PDB file of C-alpha atoms in Angstrom:
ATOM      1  CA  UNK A   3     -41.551   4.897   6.185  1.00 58.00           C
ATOM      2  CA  UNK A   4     -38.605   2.555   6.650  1.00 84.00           C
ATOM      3  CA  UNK A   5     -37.287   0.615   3.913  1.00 89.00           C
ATOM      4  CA  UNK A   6     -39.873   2.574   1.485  1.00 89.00           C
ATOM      5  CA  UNK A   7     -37.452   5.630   1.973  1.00 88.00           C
ATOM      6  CA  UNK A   8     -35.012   3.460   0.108  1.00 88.00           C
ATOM      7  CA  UNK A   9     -37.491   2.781  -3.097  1.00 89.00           C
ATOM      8  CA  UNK A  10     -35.386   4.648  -5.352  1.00 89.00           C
ATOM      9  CA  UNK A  11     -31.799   3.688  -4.038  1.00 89.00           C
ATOM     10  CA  UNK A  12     -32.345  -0.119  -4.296  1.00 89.00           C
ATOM     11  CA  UNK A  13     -34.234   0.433  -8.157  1.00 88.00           C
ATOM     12  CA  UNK A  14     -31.506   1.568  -9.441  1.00 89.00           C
ATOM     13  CA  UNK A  15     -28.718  -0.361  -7.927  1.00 86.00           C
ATOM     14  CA  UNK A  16     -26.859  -1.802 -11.355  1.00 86.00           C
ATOM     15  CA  UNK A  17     -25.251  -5.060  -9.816  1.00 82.00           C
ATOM     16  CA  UNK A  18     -23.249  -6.018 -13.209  1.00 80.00           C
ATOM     17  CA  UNK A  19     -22.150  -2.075 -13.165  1.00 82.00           C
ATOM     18  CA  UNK A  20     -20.944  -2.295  -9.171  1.00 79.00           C
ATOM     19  CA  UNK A  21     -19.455  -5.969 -10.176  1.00 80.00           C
ATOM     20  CA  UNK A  22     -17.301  -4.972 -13.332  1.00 80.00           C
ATOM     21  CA  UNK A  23     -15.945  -1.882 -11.072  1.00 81.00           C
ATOM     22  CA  UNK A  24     -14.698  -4.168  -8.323  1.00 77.00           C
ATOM     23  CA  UNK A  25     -11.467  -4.040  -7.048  1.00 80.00           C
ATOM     24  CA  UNK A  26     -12.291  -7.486  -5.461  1.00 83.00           C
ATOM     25  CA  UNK A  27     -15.366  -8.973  -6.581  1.00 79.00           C
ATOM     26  CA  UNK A  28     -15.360 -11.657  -4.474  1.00 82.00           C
ATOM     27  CA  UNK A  29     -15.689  -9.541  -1.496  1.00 85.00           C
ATOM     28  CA  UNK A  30     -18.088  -7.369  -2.515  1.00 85.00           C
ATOM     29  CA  UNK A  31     -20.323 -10.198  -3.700  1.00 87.00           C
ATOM     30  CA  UNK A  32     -20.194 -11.329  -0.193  1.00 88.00           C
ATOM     31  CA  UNK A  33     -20.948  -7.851   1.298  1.00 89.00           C
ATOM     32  CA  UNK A  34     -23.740  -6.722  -1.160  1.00 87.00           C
ATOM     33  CA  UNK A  35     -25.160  -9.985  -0.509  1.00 90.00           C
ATOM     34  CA  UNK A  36     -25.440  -9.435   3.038  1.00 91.00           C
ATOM     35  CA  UNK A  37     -27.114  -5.751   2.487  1.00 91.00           C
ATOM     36  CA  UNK A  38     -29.444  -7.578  -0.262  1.00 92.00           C
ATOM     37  CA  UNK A  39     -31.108  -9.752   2.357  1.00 92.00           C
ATOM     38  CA  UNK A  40     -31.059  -7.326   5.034  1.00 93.00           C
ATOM     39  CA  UNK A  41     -33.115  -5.378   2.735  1.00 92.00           C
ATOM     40  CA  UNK A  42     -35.068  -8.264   1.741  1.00 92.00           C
ATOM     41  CA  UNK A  43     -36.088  -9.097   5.116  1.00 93.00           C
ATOM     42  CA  UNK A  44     -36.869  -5.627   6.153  1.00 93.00           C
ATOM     43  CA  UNK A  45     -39.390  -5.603   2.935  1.00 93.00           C
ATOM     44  CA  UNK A  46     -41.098  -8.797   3.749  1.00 92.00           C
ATOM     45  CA  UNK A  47     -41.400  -7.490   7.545  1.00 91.00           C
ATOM     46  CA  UNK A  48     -43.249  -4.205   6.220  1.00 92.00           C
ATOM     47  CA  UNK A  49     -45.010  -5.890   3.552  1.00 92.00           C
ATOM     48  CA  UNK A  50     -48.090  -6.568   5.891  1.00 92.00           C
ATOM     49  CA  UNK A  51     -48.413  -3.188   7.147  1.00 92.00           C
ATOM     50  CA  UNK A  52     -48.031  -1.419   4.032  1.00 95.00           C
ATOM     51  CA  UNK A  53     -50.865  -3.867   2.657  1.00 95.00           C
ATOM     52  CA  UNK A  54     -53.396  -3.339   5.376  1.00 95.00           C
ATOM     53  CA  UNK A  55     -52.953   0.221   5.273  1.00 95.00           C
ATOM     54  CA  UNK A  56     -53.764  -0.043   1.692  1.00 96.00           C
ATOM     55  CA  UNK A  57     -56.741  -2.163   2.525  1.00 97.00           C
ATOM     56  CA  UNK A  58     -57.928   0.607   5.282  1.00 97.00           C
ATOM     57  CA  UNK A  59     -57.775   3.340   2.747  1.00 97.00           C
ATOM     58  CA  UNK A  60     -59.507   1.453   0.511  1.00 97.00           C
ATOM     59  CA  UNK A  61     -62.284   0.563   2.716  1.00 97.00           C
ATOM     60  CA  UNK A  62     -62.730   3.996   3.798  1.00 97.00           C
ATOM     61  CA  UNK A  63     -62.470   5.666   0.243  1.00 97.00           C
ATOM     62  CA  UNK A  64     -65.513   2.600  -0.703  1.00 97.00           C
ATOM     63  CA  UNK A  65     -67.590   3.649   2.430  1.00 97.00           C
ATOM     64  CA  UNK A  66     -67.039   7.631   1.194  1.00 97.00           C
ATOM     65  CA  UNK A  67     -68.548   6.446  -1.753  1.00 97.00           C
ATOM     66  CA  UNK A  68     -71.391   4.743  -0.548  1.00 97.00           C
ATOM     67  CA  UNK A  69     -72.137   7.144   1.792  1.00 96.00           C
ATOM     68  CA  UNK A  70     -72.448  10.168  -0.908  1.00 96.00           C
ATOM     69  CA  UNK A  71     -74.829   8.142  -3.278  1.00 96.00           C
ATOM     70  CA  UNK A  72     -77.203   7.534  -0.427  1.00 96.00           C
ATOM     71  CA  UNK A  73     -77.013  11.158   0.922  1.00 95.00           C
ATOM     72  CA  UNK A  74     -77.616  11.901  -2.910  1.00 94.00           C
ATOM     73  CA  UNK A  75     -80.700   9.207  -3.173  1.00 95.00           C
ATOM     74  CA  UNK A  76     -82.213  11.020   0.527  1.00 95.00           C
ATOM     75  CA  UNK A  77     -82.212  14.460  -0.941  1.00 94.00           C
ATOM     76  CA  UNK A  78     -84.073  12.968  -3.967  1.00 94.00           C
ATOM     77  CA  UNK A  79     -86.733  11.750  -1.966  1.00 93.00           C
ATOM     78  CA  UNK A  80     -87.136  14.653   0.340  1.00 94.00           C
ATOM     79  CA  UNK A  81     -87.830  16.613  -3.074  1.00 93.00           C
ATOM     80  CA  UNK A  82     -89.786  13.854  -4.324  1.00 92.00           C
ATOM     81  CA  UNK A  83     -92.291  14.568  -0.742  1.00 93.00           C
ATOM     82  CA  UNK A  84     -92.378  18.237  -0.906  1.00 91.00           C
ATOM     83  CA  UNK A  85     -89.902  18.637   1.706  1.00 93.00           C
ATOM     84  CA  UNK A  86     -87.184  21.123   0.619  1.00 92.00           C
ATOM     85  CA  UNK A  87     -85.438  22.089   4.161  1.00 94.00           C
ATOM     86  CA  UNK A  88     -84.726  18.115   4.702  1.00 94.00           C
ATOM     87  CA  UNK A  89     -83.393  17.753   1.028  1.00 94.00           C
ATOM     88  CA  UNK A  90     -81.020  20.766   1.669  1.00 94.00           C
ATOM     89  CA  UNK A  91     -79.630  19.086   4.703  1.00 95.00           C
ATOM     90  CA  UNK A  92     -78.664  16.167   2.724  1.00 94.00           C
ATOM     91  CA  UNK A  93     -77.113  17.943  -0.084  1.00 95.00           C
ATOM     92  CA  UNK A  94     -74.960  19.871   2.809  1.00 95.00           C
ATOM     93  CA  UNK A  95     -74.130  16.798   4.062  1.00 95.00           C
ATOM     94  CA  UNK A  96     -72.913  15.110   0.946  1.00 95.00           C
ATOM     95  CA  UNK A  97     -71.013  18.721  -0.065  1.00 95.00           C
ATOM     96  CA  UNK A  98     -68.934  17.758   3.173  1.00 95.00           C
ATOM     97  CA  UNK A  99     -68.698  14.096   2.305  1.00 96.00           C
ATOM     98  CA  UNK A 100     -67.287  15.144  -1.264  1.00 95.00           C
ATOM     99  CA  UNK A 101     -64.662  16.981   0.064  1.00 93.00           C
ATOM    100  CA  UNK A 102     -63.967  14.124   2.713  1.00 95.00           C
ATOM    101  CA  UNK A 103     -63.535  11.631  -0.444  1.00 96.00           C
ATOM    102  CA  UNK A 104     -60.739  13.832  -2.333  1.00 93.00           C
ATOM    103  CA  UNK A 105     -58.566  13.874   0.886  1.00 95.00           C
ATOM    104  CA  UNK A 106     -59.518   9.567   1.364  1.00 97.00           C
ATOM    105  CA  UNK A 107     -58.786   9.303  -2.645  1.00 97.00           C
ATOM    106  CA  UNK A 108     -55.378  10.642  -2.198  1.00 96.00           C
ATOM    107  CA  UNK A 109     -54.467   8.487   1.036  1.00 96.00           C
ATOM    108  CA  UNK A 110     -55.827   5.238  -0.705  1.00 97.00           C
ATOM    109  CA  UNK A 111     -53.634   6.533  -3.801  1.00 97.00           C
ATOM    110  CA  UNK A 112     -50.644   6.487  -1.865  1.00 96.00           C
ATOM    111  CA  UNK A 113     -51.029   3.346  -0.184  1.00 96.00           C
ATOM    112  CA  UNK A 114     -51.543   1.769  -3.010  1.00 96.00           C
ATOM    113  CA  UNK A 115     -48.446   3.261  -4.547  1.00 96.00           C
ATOM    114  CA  UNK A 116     -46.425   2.027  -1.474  1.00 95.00           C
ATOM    115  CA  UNK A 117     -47.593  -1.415  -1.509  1.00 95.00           C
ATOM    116  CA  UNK A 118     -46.783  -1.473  -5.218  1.00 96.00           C
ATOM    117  CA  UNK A 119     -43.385  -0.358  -4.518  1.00 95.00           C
ATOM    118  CA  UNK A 120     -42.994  -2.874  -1.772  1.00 94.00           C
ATOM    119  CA  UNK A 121     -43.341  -5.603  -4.410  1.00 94.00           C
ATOM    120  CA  UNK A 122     -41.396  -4.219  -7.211  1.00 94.00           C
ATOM    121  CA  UNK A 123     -38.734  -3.415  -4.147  1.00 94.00           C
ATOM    122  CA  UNK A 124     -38.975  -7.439  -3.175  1.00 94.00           C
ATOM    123  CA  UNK A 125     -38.387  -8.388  -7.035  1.00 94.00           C
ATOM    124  CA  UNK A 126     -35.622  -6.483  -7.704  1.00 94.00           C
ATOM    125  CA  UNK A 127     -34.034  -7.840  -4.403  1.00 94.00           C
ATOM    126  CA  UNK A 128     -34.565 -11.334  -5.478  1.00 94.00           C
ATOM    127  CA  UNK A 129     -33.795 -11.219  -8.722  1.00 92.00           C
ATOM    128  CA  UNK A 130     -29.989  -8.896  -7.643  1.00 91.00           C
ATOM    129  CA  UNK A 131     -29.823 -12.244  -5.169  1.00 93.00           C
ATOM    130  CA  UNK A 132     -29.966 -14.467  -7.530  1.00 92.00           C
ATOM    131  CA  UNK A 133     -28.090 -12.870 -10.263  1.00 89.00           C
ATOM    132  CA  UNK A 134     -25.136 -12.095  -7.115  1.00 90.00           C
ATOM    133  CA  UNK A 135     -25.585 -16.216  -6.449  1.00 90.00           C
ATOM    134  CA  UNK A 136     -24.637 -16.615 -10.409  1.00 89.00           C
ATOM    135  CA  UNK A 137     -21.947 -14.326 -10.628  1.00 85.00           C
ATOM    136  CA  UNK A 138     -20.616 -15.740  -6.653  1.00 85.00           C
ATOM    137  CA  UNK A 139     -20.657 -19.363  -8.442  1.00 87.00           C
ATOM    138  CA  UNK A 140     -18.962 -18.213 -11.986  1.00 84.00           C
ATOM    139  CA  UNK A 141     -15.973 -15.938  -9.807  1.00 81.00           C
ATOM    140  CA  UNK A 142     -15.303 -19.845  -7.397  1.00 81.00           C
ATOM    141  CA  UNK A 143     -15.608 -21.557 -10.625  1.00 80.00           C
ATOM    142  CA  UNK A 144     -12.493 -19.135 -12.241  1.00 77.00           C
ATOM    143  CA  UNK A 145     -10.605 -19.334  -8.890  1.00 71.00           C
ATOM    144  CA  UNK A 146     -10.644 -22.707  -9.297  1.00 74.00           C
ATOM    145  CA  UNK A 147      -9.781 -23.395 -12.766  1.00 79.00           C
ATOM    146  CA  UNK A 148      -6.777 -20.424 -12.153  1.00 73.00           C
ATOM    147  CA  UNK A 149      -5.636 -22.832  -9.665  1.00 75.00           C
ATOM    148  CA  UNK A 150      -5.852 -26.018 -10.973  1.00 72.00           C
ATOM    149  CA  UNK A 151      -3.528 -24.297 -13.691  1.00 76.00           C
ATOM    150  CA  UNK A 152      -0.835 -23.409 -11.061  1.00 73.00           C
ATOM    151  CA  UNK A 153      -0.839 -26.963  -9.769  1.00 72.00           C
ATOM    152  CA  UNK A 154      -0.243 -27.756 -13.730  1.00 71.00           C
ATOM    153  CA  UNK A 155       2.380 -25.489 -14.263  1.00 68.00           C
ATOM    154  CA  UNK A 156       4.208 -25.957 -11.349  1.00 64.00           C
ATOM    155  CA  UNK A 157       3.803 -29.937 -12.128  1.00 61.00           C
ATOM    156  CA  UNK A 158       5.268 -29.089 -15.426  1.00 58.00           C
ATOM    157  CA  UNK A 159       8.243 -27.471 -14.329  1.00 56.00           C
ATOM    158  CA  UNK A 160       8.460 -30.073 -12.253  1.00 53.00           C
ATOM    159  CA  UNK A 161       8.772 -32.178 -15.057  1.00 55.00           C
ATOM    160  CA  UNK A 162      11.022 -30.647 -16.853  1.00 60.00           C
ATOM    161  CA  UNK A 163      13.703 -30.334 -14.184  1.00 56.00           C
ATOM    162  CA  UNK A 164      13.506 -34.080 -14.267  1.00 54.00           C
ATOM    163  CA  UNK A 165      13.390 -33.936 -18.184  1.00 64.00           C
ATOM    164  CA  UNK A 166      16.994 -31.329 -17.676  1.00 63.00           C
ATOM    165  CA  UNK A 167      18.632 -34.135 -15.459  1.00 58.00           C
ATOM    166  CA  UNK A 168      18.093 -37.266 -17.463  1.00 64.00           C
ATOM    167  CA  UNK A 169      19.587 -35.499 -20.801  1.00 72.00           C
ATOM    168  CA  UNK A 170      22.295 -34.497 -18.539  1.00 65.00           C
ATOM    169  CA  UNK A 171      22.777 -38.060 -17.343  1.00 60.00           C
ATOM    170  CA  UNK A 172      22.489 -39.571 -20.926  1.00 66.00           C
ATOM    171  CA  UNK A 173      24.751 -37.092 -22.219  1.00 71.00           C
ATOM    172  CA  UNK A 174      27.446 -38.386 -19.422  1.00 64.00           C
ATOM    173  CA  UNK A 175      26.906 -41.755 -20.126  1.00 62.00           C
ATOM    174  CA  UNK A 176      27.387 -41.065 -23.809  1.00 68.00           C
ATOM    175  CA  UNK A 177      30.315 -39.279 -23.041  1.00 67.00           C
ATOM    176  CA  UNK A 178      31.687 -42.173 -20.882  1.00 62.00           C
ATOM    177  CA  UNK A 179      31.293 -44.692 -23.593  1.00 64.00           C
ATOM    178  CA  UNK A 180      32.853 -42.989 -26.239  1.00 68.00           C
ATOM    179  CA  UNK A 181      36.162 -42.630 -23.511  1.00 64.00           C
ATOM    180  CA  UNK A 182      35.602 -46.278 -23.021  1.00 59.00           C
ATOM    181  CA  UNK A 183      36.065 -46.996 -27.030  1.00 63.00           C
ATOM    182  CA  UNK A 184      38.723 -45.396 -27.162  1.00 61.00           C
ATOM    183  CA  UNK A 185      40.433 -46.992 -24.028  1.00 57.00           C
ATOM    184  CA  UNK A 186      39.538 -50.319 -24.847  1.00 55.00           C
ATOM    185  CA  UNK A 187      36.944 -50.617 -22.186  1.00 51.00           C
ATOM    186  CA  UNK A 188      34.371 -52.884 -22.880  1.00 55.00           C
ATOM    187  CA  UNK A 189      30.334 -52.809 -22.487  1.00 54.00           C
ATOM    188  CA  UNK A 190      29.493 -54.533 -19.709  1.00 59.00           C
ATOM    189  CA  UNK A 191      32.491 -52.528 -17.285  1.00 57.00           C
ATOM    190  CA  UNK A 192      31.046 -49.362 -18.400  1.00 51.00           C
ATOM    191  CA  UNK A 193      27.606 -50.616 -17.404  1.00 59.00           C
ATOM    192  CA  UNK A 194      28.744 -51.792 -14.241  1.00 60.00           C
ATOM    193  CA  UNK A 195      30.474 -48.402 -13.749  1.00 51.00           C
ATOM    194  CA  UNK A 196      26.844 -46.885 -14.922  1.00 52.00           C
ATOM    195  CA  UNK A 197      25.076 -48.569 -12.707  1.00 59.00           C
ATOM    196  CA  UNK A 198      27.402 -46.919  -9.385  1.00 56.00           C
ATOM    197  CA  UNK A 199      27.046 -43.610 -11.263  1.00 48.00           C
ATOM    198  CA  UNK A 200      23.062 -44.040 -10.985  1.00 52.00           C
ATOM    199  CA  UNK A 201      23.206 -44.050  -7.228  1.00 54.00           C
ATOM    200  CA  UNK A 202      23.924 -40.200  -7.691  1.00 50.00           C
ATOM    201  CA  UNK A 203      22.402 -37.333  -8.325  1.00 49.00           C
ATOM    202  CA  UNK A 204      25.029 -35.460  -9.516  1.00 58.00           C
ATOM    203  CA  UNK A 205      25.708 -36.235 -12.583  1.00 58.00           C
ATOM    204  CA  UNK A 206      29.196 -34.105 -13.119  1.00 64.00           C
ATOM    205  CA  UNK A 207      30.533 -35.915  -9.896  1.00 66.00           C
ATOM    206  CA  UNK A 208      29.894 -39.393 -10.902  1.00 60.00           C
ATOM    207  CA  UNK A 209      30.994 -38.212 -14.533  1.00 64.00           C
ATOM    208  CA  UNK A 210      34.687 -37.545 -12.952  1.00 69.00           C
ATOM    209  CA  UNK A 211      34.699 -40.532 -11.134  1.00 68.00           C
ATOM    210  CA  UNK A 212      34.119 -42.398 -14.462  1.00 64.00           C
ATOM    211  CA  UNK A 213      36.929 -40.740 -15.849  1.00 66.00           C
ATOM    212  CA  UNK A 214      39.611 -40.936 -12.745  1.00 73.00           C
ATOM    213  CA  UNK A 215      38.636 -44.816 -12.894  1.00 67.00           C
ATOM    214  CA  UNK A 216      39.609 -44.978 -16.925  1.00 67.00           C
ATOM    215  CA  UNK A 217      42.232 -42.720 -16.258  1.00 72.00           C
ATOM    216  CA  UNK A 218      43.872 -45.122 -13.780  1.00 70.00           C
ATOM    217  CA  UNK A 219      43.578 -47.969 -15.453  1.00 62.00           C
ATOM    218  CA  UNK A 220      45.517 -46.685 -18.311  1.00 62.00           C
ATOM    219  CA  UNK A 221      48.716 -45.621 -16.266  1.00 59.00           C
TER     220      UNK A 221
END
């Protein structure tokens, strides 16, 4: 009977269990989502039927009914007048009536089942939406976290390539003005010197040329 064949499979679907086995959770959030509301919309298109069947069994199960007690209050009557043959006639009748409601019992009992499956089927579907929405939201909310710690990190080491090169470049300008004390060389040469070493980005280059210039001045 369509997506009623599926009762079973889709009760007990564990969406944490299918989750936490994941390879990649991400897509199979997006594909059991997409089988979720397929299902969901096959459900809601059966719904209906299964609900009028239900209705139809139940009407004709009610009518059974009725029509046994009033074959039942006939044959009472007929008794009541004398008139055996007639009150036999309506016992027969309600005999085959009686066996008519058994077989309308059972159909009403199994449309009834079905149409209480159909809405157990469309709450379990909602609520494995909704807890697949959660999880979908929680998994983009890690992704972006995880990267907003790679921009960090690679920000950081970043900074400390720029942290490596000053200390480099302090550590040739200290070296420079303890050359210059010894040579003589006052504060405001090596500054000027410092200030043509700055231009550079290579600090062991501009470290020589400090040197060559010192150097020469002292042959």
């Amino acid at each position: 009977m369509g997506i009623l064949s599926r009762f079973r499979d889709i009760m007990k679907v564990n969406i944490s269990a299918l989750l936490d086995k994941a390879s990649d959770p991400e897509k199979t959030i997006d594909d059991y989502m997409r089988n979720l509301n397929s299902d969901l919309g096959k459900v809601k298109a059966e719904t209906a039927s299964v609900l009028a069947d239900e209705k139809r069994a139940k009407r004709a199960l009610d009518e059974c009914r009725a029509e046994i007690k009033k074959l039942q209050h006939y044959a009472s009557k007929s008794v009541e007048a004398g008139n055996e043959d007639e009150a036999r006639k309506f016992l027969e009748r309600k005999i085959l009536q009686a066996e008519k409601l058994e077989s309308l019992q059972t159909s009403y009992d199994l449309a009834s089942a079905n149409a209480v499956h159909m809405k157990q089927m469309q709450e379990k579907l909602v609520s494995d939406i909704g807890r697949l929405e959660v999880r979908r939201a929680e998994l983009k909310g890690k992704l972006a976290i995880a990267k907003a710690q790679q921009t960090l990190s690679a920000m950081g080491d970043h900074d400390s390539g720029f942290e490596a090169l000053e200390e480099k470049a302090n550590k040739a300008y200290d070296e420079a003005m303890a050359i210059a004390e010894l040579r003589g060389e006052t504060k405001d040469d090596l500054d000027a010197l410092f200030a043509q070493y700055e231009k550079s980005t290579n600090a062991e280059d501009e470290l020589a040329a400090i040197k060559q210039k010192i150097n020469s001045k002292e042959s």
